[in-house]
Short mmCIF file of C-alpha atoms in Angstrom, two decimals:
data_model
loop_
_atom_site.label_atom_id
_atom_site.label_comp_id
_atom_site.label_asym_id
_atom_site.label_seq_id
_atom_site.Cartn_x
_atom_site.Cartn_y
_atom_site.Cartn_z
CA MET X 1 0.00 0.00 0.00
CA HIS X 2 1.44 3.37 -1.04
CA TYR X 3 0.00 6.87 -0.66
CA PHE X 4 1.18 10.16 -2.14
CA TYR X 5 -0.49 13.40 -1.07
CA LEU X 6 -0.14 17.03 -2.12
CA GLN X 7 -1.94 19.84 -0.32
CA ASP X 8 -1.92 23.62 -0.42
CA ASP X 9 -3.74 26.26 1.65
CA ILE X 10 -4.38 29.47 -0.25
CA ARG X 11 -5.61 32.60 1.51
CA LEU X 12 -7.04 34.59 -1.40
CA SER X 13 -8.29 37.45 0.77
CA SER X 14 -9.08 38.33 4.34
CA ARG X 15 -12.46 36.64 3.83
CA LEU X 16 -11.73 33.68 1.54
CA THR X 17 -9.48 30.66 2.14
CA VAL X 18 -9.15 27.74 -0.28
CA ASP X 19 -7.67 24.35 0.57
CA ALA X 20 -6.79 22.05 -2.37
CA GLY X 21 -5.15 18.62 -2.39
CA LEU X 22 -4.54 15.54 -4.51
CA ARG X 23 -4.01 12.04 -3.16
CA TYR X 24 -2.75 9.09 -5.21
CA GLU X 25 -3.24 5.55 -3.93
CA LEU X 26 -1.46 2.44 -5.17
CA VAL X 27 -2.59 -0.72 -3.41
CA THR X 28 -1.37 -4.14 -4.54
CA PRO X 29 -3.78 -7.11 -4.35
CA GLN X 30 -3.52 -9.83 -1.73
CA TRP X 31 -1.39 -12.89 -2.41
CA GLU X 32 -0.28 -15.90 -0.38
CA SER X 33 3.32 -16.88 0.34
CA GLN X 34 2.86 -20.50 -0.83
CA ASN X 35 0.68 -19.53 -3.83
CA LEU X 36 -2.36 -21.22 -2.27
CA LEU X 37 -4.88 -19.09 -4.15
CA ALA X 38 -7.34 -20.03 -6.86
CA ASN X 39 -9.71 -17.91 -8.94
CA PHE X 40 -12.54 -18.70 -11.30
CA ASP X 41 -11.70 -18.07 -14.96
CA PRO X 42 -14.80 -17.20 -17.05
CA THR X 43 -12.90 -17.82 -20.30
CA THR X 44 -12.37 -21.50 -19.48
CA ASP X 45 -15.17 -21.98 -16.88
CA SER X 46 -12.68 -23.51 -14.48
CA LEU X 47 -10.56 -22.70 -11.44
CA ILE X 48 -7.04 -21.48 -12.13
CA GLN X 49 -4.26 -21.73 -9.55
CA ALA X 50 -1.73 -19.11 -8.44
CA SER X 51 1.90 -19.66 -9.35
CA SER X 52 5.31 -18.05 -8.91
CA GLY X 53 6.26 -15.19 -11.17
CA SER X 54 4.58 -11.83 -11.65
CA LEU X 55 2.27 -10.18 -9.15
CA TYR X 56 -0.70 -11.21 -11.27
CA ASN X 57 0.46 -14.84 -11.31
CA ARG X 58 0.52 -14.83 -7.52
CA ALA X 59 -2.61 -12.74 -6.83
CA LEU X 60 -4.65 -13.69 -9.93
CA VAL X 61 -5.94 -10.09 -10.11
CA ASN X 62 -4.30 -6.94 -11.42
CA THR X 63 -3.37 -3.77 -9.52
CA PRO X 64 -5.55 -0.67 -10.14
CA LYS X 65 -3.23 2.21 -11.09
CA LEU X 66 -5.55 5.17 -11.67
CA ASP X 67 -6.77 5.90 -8.13
CA PHE X 68 -6.42 9.69 -7.96
CA ALA X 69 -8.43 11.39 -5.22
CA PRO X 70 -8.74 15.21 -5.40
CA ARG X 71 -9.92 17.37 -2.50
CA LEU X 72 -11.18 20.93 -2.45
CA GLY X 73 -12.43 23.06 0.42
CA LEU X 74 -13.21 26.71 1.05
CA ALA X 75 -14.26 29.01 3.84
CA TYR X 76 -15.77 32.46 3.18
CA SER X 77 -16.70 35.08 5.78
CA VAL X 78 -19.73 36.99 4.51
CA ASP X 79 -19.57 39.30 7.53
CA GLN X 80 -18.53 39.11 11.18
CA LYS X 81 -21.51 36.87 12.00
CA THR X 82 -21.85 34.65 8.92
CA VAL X 83 -19.46 32.03 7.52
CA ILE X 84 -19.93 29.79 4.47
CA ARG X 85 -17.98 26.55 4.22
CA ALA X 86 -17.92 24.02 1.39
CA GLY X 87 -15.95 20.92 0.53
CA TYR X 88 -15.59 18.15 -2.03
CA GLY X 89 -13.47 15.02 -2.05
CA ILE X 90 -13.10 11.53 -3.45
CA ASN X 91 -12.35 8.58 -1.19
CA PHE X 92 -11.45 5.12 -2.50
CA ALA X 93 -12.67 1.90 -0.85
CA GLN X 94 -9.47 -0.12 -1.26
CA PHE X 95 -10.51 -2.90 1.09
CA ASN X 96 -14.01 -4.25 1.53
CA ARG X 97 -14.18 -6.97 4.15
CA GLU X 98 -16.83 -9.44 3.03
CA GLY X 99 -15.93 -12.10 5.58
CA GLY X 100 -14.43 -14.96 3.58
CA GLU X 101 -16.64 -14.32 0.57
CA ASN X 102 -14.08 -12.27 -1.37
CA LEU X 103 -10.98 -14.25 -0.40
CA LEU X 104 -9.50 -16.44 -3.13
CA VAL X 105 -7.81 -18.63 -0.54
CA TYR X 106 -11.24 -20.21 0.09
CA ASN X 107 -11.29 -21.96 -3.29
CA LEU X 108 -10.59 -25.59 -4.05
CA PRO X 109 -8.24 -27.38 -3.68
CA ASN X 110 -6.64 -25.24 -0.96
CA ILE X 111 -9.66 -25.28 1.34
CA VAL X 112 -12.33 -27.98 1.15
CA ASN X 113 -15.73 -27.27 2.69
CA THR X 114 -17.96 -30.28 3.24
CA ASN X 115 -20.73 -31.04 5.68
CA VAL X 116 -22.79 -34.00 6.85
CA ASN X 117 -26.06 -33.04 8.51
CA GLN X 118 -27.37 -36.21 10.12
CA ILE X 119 -29.82 -37.27 12.82
CA PRO X 120 -29.93 -40.64 14.60
CA SER X 121 -32.05 -43.30 12.87
CA PHE X 122 -33.62 -46.01 15.02
CA ALA X 123 -34.61 -49.61 14.41
CA ASN X 124 -38.29 -50.42 15.10
CA PRO X 125 -39.19 -46.82 16.00
CA GLY X 126 -42.96 -47.32 15.87
CA ILE X 127 -43.47 -50.61 17.71
CA VAL X 128 -44.68 -50.11 21.26
CA GLY X 129 -42.55 -51.90 23.80
CA THR X 130 -39.62 -52.36 21.43
CA ALA X 131 -36.32 -50.85 22.50
CA LYS X 132 -34.96 -48.19 20.16
CA THR X 133 -31.45 -48.85 18.92
CA GLU X 134 -29.38 -46.62 16.71
CA SER X 135 -28.78 -47.91 13.19
CA VAL X 136 -25.09 -47.02 13.01
CA CYS X 137 -22.70 -47.49 10.10
CA THR X 138 -21.37 -50.97 9.40
CA ALA X 139 -17.68 -51.72 8.90
CA ALA X 140 -18.16 -51.80 5.12
CA GLN X 141 -19.88 -48.43 5.18
CA LEU X 142 -17.14 -46.99 7.35
CA GLY X 143 -14.50 -48.04 4.84
CA ALA X 144 -16.33 -46.56 1.85
CA ALA X 145 -15.16 -43.23 0.47
CA PHE X 146 -17.30 -40.20 1.15
CA ASP X 147 -20.00 -39.73 -1.50
CA PRO X 148 -21.24 -36.09 -1.60
CA ALA X 149 -24.27 -37.20 -3.62
CA ASN X 150 -25.29 -39.44 -0.68
CA PRO X 151 -23.58 -37.91 2.36
CA THR X 152 -25.66 -39.68 5.06
CA PRO X 153 -26.18 -43.37 4.13
CA CYS X 154 -26.10 -44.27 7.82
CA PHE X 155 -25.57 -42.70 11.22
CA ARG X 156 -21.95 -42.26 12.33
CA THR X 157 -21.20 -41.97 16.01
CA THR X 158 -18.55 -39.62 17.30
CA MET X 159 -16.16 -42.52 17.94
CA GLN X 160 -16.49 -43.69 14.33
CA GLY X 161 -15.12 -40.36 13.12
CA TYR X 162 -15.46 -38.67 9.76
CA PRO X 163 -15.94 -40.59 6.47
CA THR X 164 -12.92 -41.67 4.45
CA ASP X 165 -11.68 -38.90 2.09
CA PHE X 166 -14.20 -36.52 3.67
CA THR X 167 -12.12 -33.50 2.57
CA SER X 168 -10.45 -34.88 -0.52
CA PRO X 169 -10.57 -32.37 -3.41
CA SER X 170 -10.70 -35.26 -5.89
CA ILE X 171 -14.03 -36.38 -4.42
CA VAL X 172 -15.56 -33.13 -3.14
CA THR X 173 -15.94 -30.92 -6.19
CA ALA X 174 -17.62 -27.57 -6.60
CA ALA X 175 -20.60 -29.25 -8.25
CA SER X 176 -21.14 -31.90 -5.60
CA ASN X 177 -21.50 -29.95 -2.36
CA ALA X 178 -23.27 -26.72 -1.47
CA SER X 179 -20.53 -25.50 0.86
CA THR X 180 -17.76 -25.80 -1.75
CA GLN X 181 -18.92 -22.81 -3.74
CA ALA X 182 -16.28 -21.00 -5.77
CA ARG X 183 -15.14 -17.42 -5.16
CA TYR X 184 -14.58 -15.22 -8.19
CA ILE X 185 -12.84 -11.84 -8.39
CA PRO X 186 -12.58 -10.36 -11.92
CA LYS X 187 -8.92 -9.87 -12.74
CA ASN X 188 -9.41 -6.19 -13.64
CA LEU X 189 -11.69 -5.23 -10.75
CA PRO X 190 -11.77 -1.40 -10.46
CA THR X 191 -11.59 0.37 -7.12
CA GLY X 192 -14.88 1.66 -5.81
CA TYR X 193 -15.01 5.26 -4.68
CA VAL X 194 -17.29 7.73 -2.91
CA GLN X 195 -17.65 11.42 -3.74
CA SER X 196 -18.41 13.48 -0.62
CA TYR X 197 -19.55 17.10 -0.62
CA HIS X 198 -21.18 19.65 1.66
CA LEU X 199 -22.27 23.27 1.81
CA THR X 200 -22.63 24.82 5.27
CA VAL X 201 -23.82 28.25 6.42
CA GLN X 202 -23.13 29.21 10.03
CA ARG X 203 -24.74 32.32 11.57
CA GLN X 204 -24.34 33.92 14.97
CA LEU X 205 -27.82 34.88 16.15
CA GLY X 206 -26.76 36.52 19.38
CA PRO X 207 -23.85 36.75 21.81
CA SER X 208 -24.56 33.17 23.04
CA THR X 209 -26.41 31.53 20.15
CA THR X 210 -25.30 30.10 16.81
CA PHE X 211 -27.30 28.38 14.09
CA GLU X 212 -25.90 26.14 11.36
CA VAL X 213 -27.59 24.66 8.32
CA SER X 214 -25.89 22.25 5.90
CA TYR X 215 -26.48 20.25 2.80
CA VAL X 216 -24.45 17.01 2.98
CA GLY X 217 -24.23 14.51 0.16
CA GLU X 218 -22.40 11.39 -0.93
CA HIS X 219 -22.40 9.43 -4.18
CA GLY X 220 -20.59 6.11 -4.43
CA VAL X 221 -20.04 3.94 -7.50
CA LYS X 222 -18.19 0.75 -8.44
CA LEU X 223 -18.44 -0.42 -4.84
CA GLN X 224 -17.89 -4.11 -4.19
CA VAL X 225 -21.01 -6.22 -3.83
CA LEU X 226 -21.55 -9.96 -4.08
CA ALA X 227 -23.53 -11.90 -6.66
CA ASP X 228 -23.91 -15.46 -7.93
CA TYR X 229 -22.16 -15.64 -11.30
CA ASN X 230 -23.73 -19.09 -11.78
CA GLN X 231 -27.25 -17.93 -10.88
CA ALA X 232 -29.98 -20.22 -12.20
CA ASN X 233 -32.76 -19.27 -14.57
CA ALA X 234 -35.99 -18.25 -12.88
CA ASN X 235 -38.21 -20.45 -15.06
CA PRO X 236 -39.39 -23.83 -13.73
CA VAL X 237 -37.03 -26.69 -14.55
CA THR X 238 -37.55 -30.42 -14.78
CA ALA X 239 -35.80 -32.15 -11.90
CA THR X 240 -35.29 -35.74 -10.80
CA CYS X 241 -36.53 -36.62 -7.33
CA ASN X 242 -36.22 -40.22 -6.13
CA GLY X 243 -36.04 -41.39 -9.74
CA ASN X 244 -39.20 -39.54 -10.84
CA LEU X 245 -39.40 -36.49 -13.10
CA VAL X 246 -41.12 -33.64 -11.25
CA THR X 247 -41.50 -29.89 -11.62
CA SER X 248 -42.26 -29.13 -7.98
CA GLY X 249 -42.11 -30.57 -4.52
CA CYS X 250 -38.50 -31.74 -4.54
CA VAL X 251 -36.34 -29.34 -2.57
CA ASN X 252 -32.86 -30.62 -3.22
CA LEU X 253 -29.67 -28.73 -3.95
CA LEU X 254 -28.78 -30.83 -6.98
CA ASN X 255 -32.27 -30.29 -8.41
CA GLN X 256 -32.02 -26.55 -7.84
CA ASN X 257 -28.75 -26.56 -9.75
CA GLN X 258 -30.40 -27.96 -12.89
CA GLY X 259 -31.10 -24.40 -14.01
CA ARG X 260 -27.54 -23.14 -13.50
CA PRO X 261 -25.56 -22.27 -16.67
CA LEU X 262 -22.47 -24.20 -15.47
CA LYS X 263 -23.40 -27.67 -14.27
CA THR X 264 -19.86 -28.29 -12.98
CA PHE X 265 -20.34 -25.66 -10.25
CA THR X 266 -22.97 -24.72 -7.71
CA THR X 267 -22.67 -21.12 -6.48
CA ILE X 268 -19.87 -19.01 -7.96
CA GLU X 269 -19.82 -16.06 -5.59
CA GLU X 270 -18.58 -13.10 -7.58
CA THR X 271 -17.14 -9.89 -6.22
CA LEU X 272 -18.79 -7.38 -8.52
CA PRO X 273 -18.09 -3.61 -8.94
CA ALA X 274 -21.83 -2.93 -9.20
CA GLY X 275 -22.54 -1.36 -5.82
CA PHE X 276 -23.71 2.22 -5.50
CA LEU X 277 -24.84 4.51 -2.73
CA GLY X 278 -26.48 7.90 -2.55
CA TYR X 279 -26.96 10.11 0.51
CA ASN X 280 -28.57 13.54 0.64
CA ALA X 281 -29.32 15.35 3.86
CA LEU X 282 -30.43 18.64 5.33
CA GLN X 283 -28.67 19.03 8.67
CA THR X 284 -29.23 21.81 11.20
CA LYS X 285 -27.64 22.62 14.55
CA LEU X 286 -28.72 25.22 17.09
CA GLU X 287 -26.36 25.87 20.00
CA HIS X 288 -27.07 28.21 22.92
CA ARG X 289 -24.75 28.98 25.84
CA ALA X 290 -26.35 31.20 28.49
CA GLY X 291 -24.34 32.93 31.19
CA HIS X 292 -26.77 31.78 33.91
CA GLY X 293 -25.91 28.09 33.60
CA LEU X 294 -28.02 26.96 30.64
CA TYR X 295 -26.59 25.06 27.67
CA LEU X 296 -28.81 23.87 24.83
CA LEU X 297 -27.92 21.91 21.71
CA ASN X 298 -30.49 20.85 19.12
CA SER X 299 -29.54 18.73 16.09
CA PHE X 300 -31.97 17.84 13.32
CA THR X 301 -31.42 15.79 10.16
CA TYR X 302 -33.74 15.13 7.25
CA SER X 303 -32.07 12.67 4.90
CA ARG X 304 -32.39 9.86 2.41
CA ALA X 305 -29.87 7.06 1.90
CA GLN X 306 -30.13 4.62 -1.02
CA ASP X 307 -28.05 1.69 -2.22
CA ASN X 308 -28.44 -1.72 -3.81
CA ALA X 309 -26.86 -3.92 -1.13
CA SER X 310 -25.71 -3.85 2.46
CA GLY X 311 -22.19 -4.64 3.57
CA HIS X 312 -21.74 -8.38 3.89
CA LEU X 313 -21.11 -8.20 7.65
CA ASP X 314 -23.80 -5.58 8.19
CA THR X 315 -27.16 -6.92 7.01
CA PRO X 316 -29.76 -5.83 9.59
CA ASN X 317 -33.48 -6.53 9.51
CA GLY X 318 -33.48 -9.18 6.78
CA ASP X 319 -31.32 -7.29 4.30
CA ASN X 320 -28.74 -8.96 2.05
CA SER X 321 -25.28 -8.16 0.70
CA ARG X 322 -25.85 -10.05 -2.56
CA ILE X 323 -27.64 -8.72 -5.62
CA ASN X 324 -29.89 -10.58 -8.05
CA LEU X 325 -28.25 -10.38 -11.48
CA THR X 326 -31.50 -11.04 -13.32
CA ASN X 327 -33.47 -8.45 -11.34
CA PRO X 328 -30.96 -5.66 -10.54
CA LEU X 329 -33.56 -2.88 -10.36
CA GLY X 330 -35.33 -4.82 -7.64
CA GLU X 331 -32.29 -4.41 -5.40
CA ARG X 332 -32.30 -0.60 -5.52
CA GLY X 333 -33.97 0.86 -2.47
CA PRO X 334 -33.52 2.61 0.87
CA SER X 335 -30.40 1.63 2.77
CA ALA X 336 -30.89 -0.60 5.77
CA TYR X 337 -29.59 2.19 8.01
CA ASN X 338 -31.69 4.92 6.36
CA GLN X 339 -33.68 6.87 8.95
CA PRO X 340 -35.12 9.98 7.27
CA LEU X 341 -35.82 12.01 10.41
CA ASN X 342 -33.52 12.37 13.41
CA GLU X 343 -34.08 14.94 16.13
CA ILE X 344 -31.93 15.16 19.28
CA LEU X 345 -32.28 17.87 21.95
CA THR X 346 -29.63 18.11 24.66
CA LEU X 347 -30.06 20.33 27.72
CA VAL X 348 -27.69 21.05 30.62
CA TYR X 349 -28.91 23.43 33.37
CA ASP X 350 -27.14 24.45 36.57
CA LEU X 351 -29.87 25.09 39.14
CA PRO X 352 -29.54 28.71 40.35
CA TYR X 353 -28.98 27.95 44.04
CA GLY X 354 -25.72 27.61 45.87
CA LYS X 355 -22.27 29.11 46.06
CA GLY X 356 -21.44 31.22 43.01
CA ARG X 357 -25.01 31.04 41.69
CA MET X 358 -27.95 33.41 41.51
CA PHE X 359 -29.49 32.44 44.85
CA GLY X 360 -28.25 31.00 48.13
CA GLY X 361 -24.65 32.13 47.81
CA SER X 362 -24.53 33.07 51.50
CA ALA X 363 -26.70 30.23 52.80
CA PRO X 364 -25.42 28.10 55.71
CA LEU X 365 -23.01 25.29 54.84
CA LEU X 366 -25.50 22.54 55.63
CA LEU X 367 -28.08 24.11 53.32
CA GLN X 368 -25.42 24.60 50.67
CA GLU X 369 -24.51 20.92 50.78
CA ALA X 370 -28.13 19.78 50.63
CA LEU X 371 -29.61 22.14 48.05
CA GLY X 372 -26.78 23.94 46.30
CA GLY X 373 -24.72 23.03 43.25
CA TRP X 374 -27.18 20.68 41.54
CA GLN X 375 -27.24 20.22 37.77
CA ILE X 376 -30.03 18.83 35.56
CA THR X 377 -29.35 17.14 32.21
CA ALA X 378 -31.83 15.98 29.58
CA ILE X 379 -31.54 14.22 26.22
CA ASN X 380 -34.67 13.85 24.10
CA SER X 381 -34.34 11.60 21.02
CA ALA X 382 -36.81 11.03 18.21
CA SER X 383 -36.12 9.26 14.92
CA SER X 384 -37.82 7.41 12.11
CA GLY X 385 -38.25 3.67 12.43
CA GLN X 386 -35.98 1.03 11.00
CA ALA X 387 -36.45 -0.38 7.51
CA VAL X 388 -37.92 -3.89 7.18
CA ASN X 389 -36.95 -6.23 4.35
CA VAL X 390 -39.68 -8.81 3.71
CA THR X 391 -38.61 -12.03 1.95
CA TYR X 392 -40.04 -15.47 1.25
CA SER X 393 -38.54 -18.95 0.95
CA PRO X 394 -38.92 -20.12 -2.66
CA ASP X 395 -39.24 -23.79 -3.58
CA SER X 396 -36.67 -25.52 -5.78
CA ASN X 397 -38.33 -24.31 -8.99
CA GLN X 398 -38.39 -20.65 -7.93
CA SER X 399 -35.01 -20.44 -6.21
CA VAL X 400 -32.35 -18.96 -8.47
CA SER X 401 -29.53 -19.14 -5.92
CA THR X 402 -28.96 -20.25 -2.35
CA ILE X 403 -27.33 -16.94 -1.40
CA LEU X 404 -30.01 -14.48 -2.58
CA ASN X 405 -33.06 -12.92 -0.96
CA GLN X 406 -36.28 -13.21 -2.94
CA ARG X 407 -39.19 -10.96 -2.04
CA PRO X 408 -42.95 -11.56 -2.25
CA ASN X 409 -45.65 -9.39 -3.78
CA GLN X 410 -46.90 -6.51 -1.65
CA ILE X 411 -50.60 -6.11 -2.35
CA SER X 412 -51.37 -3.45 0.25
CA SER X 413 -49.59 -0.35 1.53
CA ALA X 414 -50.77 -1.19 5.06
CA ALA X 415 -47.83 -3.49 5.76
CA VAL X 416 -47.40 -2.34 9.37
CA LEU X 417 -50.43 -2.90 11.57
CA PRO X 418 -51.68 0.13 13.51
CA LYS X 419 -51.31 -0.20 17.27
CA SER X 420 -55.07 -0.69 17.68
CA LYS X 421 -54.97 -3.92 15.60
CA ARG X 422 -51.91 -5.54 17.12
CA VAL X 423 -52.49 -8.65 19.20
CA ARG X 424 -50.38 -10.68 21.60
CA VAL X 425 -49.72 -14.14 20.25
CA ASN X 426 -47.96 -16.07 23.02
CA SER X 427 -47.08 -16.20 26.70
CA ASN X 428 -43.84 -14.33 26.00
CA GLN X 429 -45.91 -11.28 25.13
CA GLY X 430 -45.07 -11.43 21.44
CA ILE X 431 -46.91 -8.78 19.42
CA THR X 432 -47.93 -9.16 15.79
CA ALA X 433 -46.83 -5.92 14.13
CA LEU X 434 -46.78 -6.79 10.40
CA ASN X 435 -49.89 -7.44 8.33
CA LEU X 436 -49.84 -10.96 6.88
CA ASN X 437 -52.63 -10.02 4.46
CA ALA X 438 -50.53 -7.29 2.86
CA PHE X 439 -48.38 -9.84 0.99
CA SER X 440 -48.77 -12.77 -1.38
CA LEU X 441 -46.44 -15.33 -2.93
CA PRO X 442 -45.29 -14.84 -6.54
CA ASP X 443 -46.05 -17.54 -9.09
CA GLN X 444 -43.36 -19.88 -10.40
CA ASN X 445 -43.06 -18.15 -13.77
CA HIS X 446 -42.49 -14.76 -12.11
CA PRO X 447 -40.66 -15.48 -8.84
CA TYR X 448 -39.53 -11.90 -8.23
CA GLY X 449 -42.20 -10.11 -6.24
CA ASN X 450 -42.90 -6.39 -6.37
CA ALA X 451 -42.06 -5.77 -2.70
CA GLY X 452 -39.13 -3.38 -2.65
CA ARG X 453 -35.95 -3.88 -0.71
CA ASN X 454 -36.21 -2.25 2.73
CA SER X 455 -39.45 -0.67 1.54
CA ILE X 456 -41.34 -0.91 4.84
CA ARG X 457 -40.77 1.62 7.59
CA PHE X 458 -41.31 0.29 11.13
CA ASP X 459 -42.33 2.19 14.27
CA PRO X 460 -40.48 5.44 15.11
CA PHE X 461 -38.22 5.67 18.14
CA TYR X 462 -38.80 8.06 21.07
CA GLN X 463 -36.85 8.37 24.31
CA LEU X 464 -36.31 10.98 27.02
CA ASP X 465 -33.38 10.61 29.46
CA LEU X 466 -32.99 12.79 32.55
CA GLY X 467 -30.14 13.19 35.01
CA LEU X 468 -29.52 14.95 38.33
CA HIS X 469 -25.90 15.57 39.33
CA LYS X 470 -23.99 17.16 42.20
CA SER X 471 -20.39 17.32 43.41
CA PHE X 472 -19.76 17.31 47.20
CA ALA X 473 -16.46 18.72 48.49
CA LEU X 474 -14.52 16.39 50.81
CA TYR X 475 -11.46 16.64 53.02
CA PRO X 476 -8.62 17.13 52.16
CA GLU X 477 -8.95 20.02 49.71
CA GLY X 478 -9.19 18.91 46.09
CA THR X 479 -11.15 15.77 46.95
CA SER X 480 -14.82 15.47 46.00
CA PHE X 481 -17.65 13.00 45.77
CA ASP X 482 -19.72 13.10 42.56
CA PHE X 483 -23.28 11.81 42.91
CA SER X 484 -25.81 11.34 40.11
CA VAL X 485 -29.31 9.98 39.58
CA GLU X 486 -30.15 9.08 35.99
CA ALA X 487 -33.43 7.95 34.43
CA PHE X 488 -33.28 6.41 30.98
CA ASN X 489 -36.56 6.35 29.04
CA ILE X 490 -38.19 8.13 31.94
CA LEU X 491 -41.59 8.23 30.20
CA ASN X 492 -41.44 4.43 29.80
CA GLN X 493 -42.01 4.66 26.06
CA THR X 494 -42.43 1.27 24.33
CA ASN X 495 -40.01 1.08 21.38
CA LEU X 496 -40.66 -2.13 19.50
CA GLY X 497 -37.63 -3.80 17.98
CA PHE X 498 -37.35 -5.57 14.66
CA PRO X 499 -39.74 -8.54 14.21
CA GLY X 500 -38.16 -11.91 14.86
CA SER X 501 -39.18 -13.09 11.39
CA SER X 502 -39.77 -11.09 8.22
CA THR X 503 -39.95 -14.22 6.04
CA PHE X 504 -43.44 -14.32 4.57
CA SER X 505 -45.58 -17.42 4.30
CA PRO X 506 -49.40 -17.39 3.97
CA THR X 507 -49.73 -19.77 6.93
CA SER X 508 -46.95 -18.34 9.09
CA THR X 509 -47.66 -17.75 12.78
CA SER X 510 -44.32 -16.03 13.46
CA PHE X 511 -44.27 -13.51 10.60
CA GLY X 512 -43.98 -9.96 11.92
CA VAL X 513 -44.02 -10.97 15.60
CA VAL X 514 -41.99 -8.74 17.92
CA THR X 515 -40.86 -10.22 21.22
CA ALA X 516 -39.46 -8.70 24.38
CA ALA X 517 -36.00 -9.89 23.33
CA THR X 518 -35.83 -7.26 20.56
CA THR X 519 -37.94 -4.53 22.16
CA GLY X 520 -36.12 -1.54 23.61
CA PRO X 521 -35.68 -1.39 27.39
CA ALA X 522 -38.33 0.05 29.66
CA ARG X 523 -37.61 2.81 32.19
CA ILE X 524 -34.25 2.35 33.93
CA LEU X 525 -33.21 4.22 37.09
CA GLN X 526 -29.52 4.42 37.94
CA PHE X 527 -27.70 5.79 40.97
CA ALA X 528 -23.98 6.38 40.69
CA GLY X 529 -21.20 7.85 42.80
CA LYS X 530 -17.46 8.33 42.46
CA ILE X 531 -14.71 9.86 44.56
CA ILE X 532 -12.28 12.19 42.80
CA PHE X 533 -8.94 12.79 44.49
#
């Protein structure tokens, strides 16, 4: 990683200052000391292996060499009470941590992912009075090589260990096991970047009050997102289930893969430069400092954030980091973290009684200690609710990939039930908050529903926190005891959390149910004290 940066501050006049800079970034791709990397090659539809030689031979991707990032800022004093500030800059996203999904070291044959999901099988399980005995693997079965097409022919105990050749690359291929998906990074992957800009006007309204209003924006392109290069066709396919030709009712990975373009692979998880983001916001700040012990700060934001995928390790509320290549417009929507309205009011007030304050400066010491020197704090927060991403579980004929979210049809705008129609559904005080009747399943020929990504806005958030603080002087001089009483959510406002399930099914009893585990805390009272010496 290498950075080169040039910057210059230019004072054009007593009122105008310009700051300009240019940053150049040269970041080499990751490679492994023993050349244990592999990448998918779309020209041969196969995995190629790293080798000694050039940087490309070792990393299997090329180095971007045109990452220039300019910066420009200015400050202009309109008069003694008004200042205008503006700025623009480009920032490159050189590293995008997608867990292991964008690491070429995860490919065969260097790492082999296999799994055997088994449950005990019993002899004579339905005969009353007959002892149940586990039908464990025989010696012949134990000696047989692992067959990914039939991974659980019998039940293996812990002492019998893993099957023979369980992790052998010659047996476990990318087409034979769901967990051995290939990772693919295009060799000329460009570097994603974000343009950031703002325009701010700050005005002094009085000797103790300032007001600031800003437009803040960001626009990002070529950001890394994930997709399934080997995504199946959405149309129904003929599959074989237990020797019979069927078009539905057989949920099996191999059957789902019948519609994939490359039959020698299951999922080919591609790192794609197709991510974008957009953020536009009106931000205001009012700050007031009064000489009689009052401090007030109010911050308000009205914004909109859009993108087409979340970060892979940051997918809240049913969102996904992968995009559907055959329905890309369906992935564009509000960001998972988009909250259009945010209002926070902070207040600090020194009560006007006690030494050095408006009243009680000459009161007796005992009265000073009991009533003087107290301070009240308050924080009032209000914001829009979180976005909800409603999905459904397609059958084998509708599923185009095991790593994608597919969304149902939304047939009503009343997706969130009003508080008057919410009911408790279980002893754990679960509350049904989403309307089951607002959605329907797509048909097999059109598996992509019209419900938008993160298109549903859940309940807003409200909370008021109060605090009462005082410092007591102790002996020797310079020692004090700080005491505080704090009340969080003092009005005991119920802030429902995200529903435990946003996966739609016409017969679901858990869809849209919010439990106490995800609901915000009720009123909390806290007493605290500390000695400062």
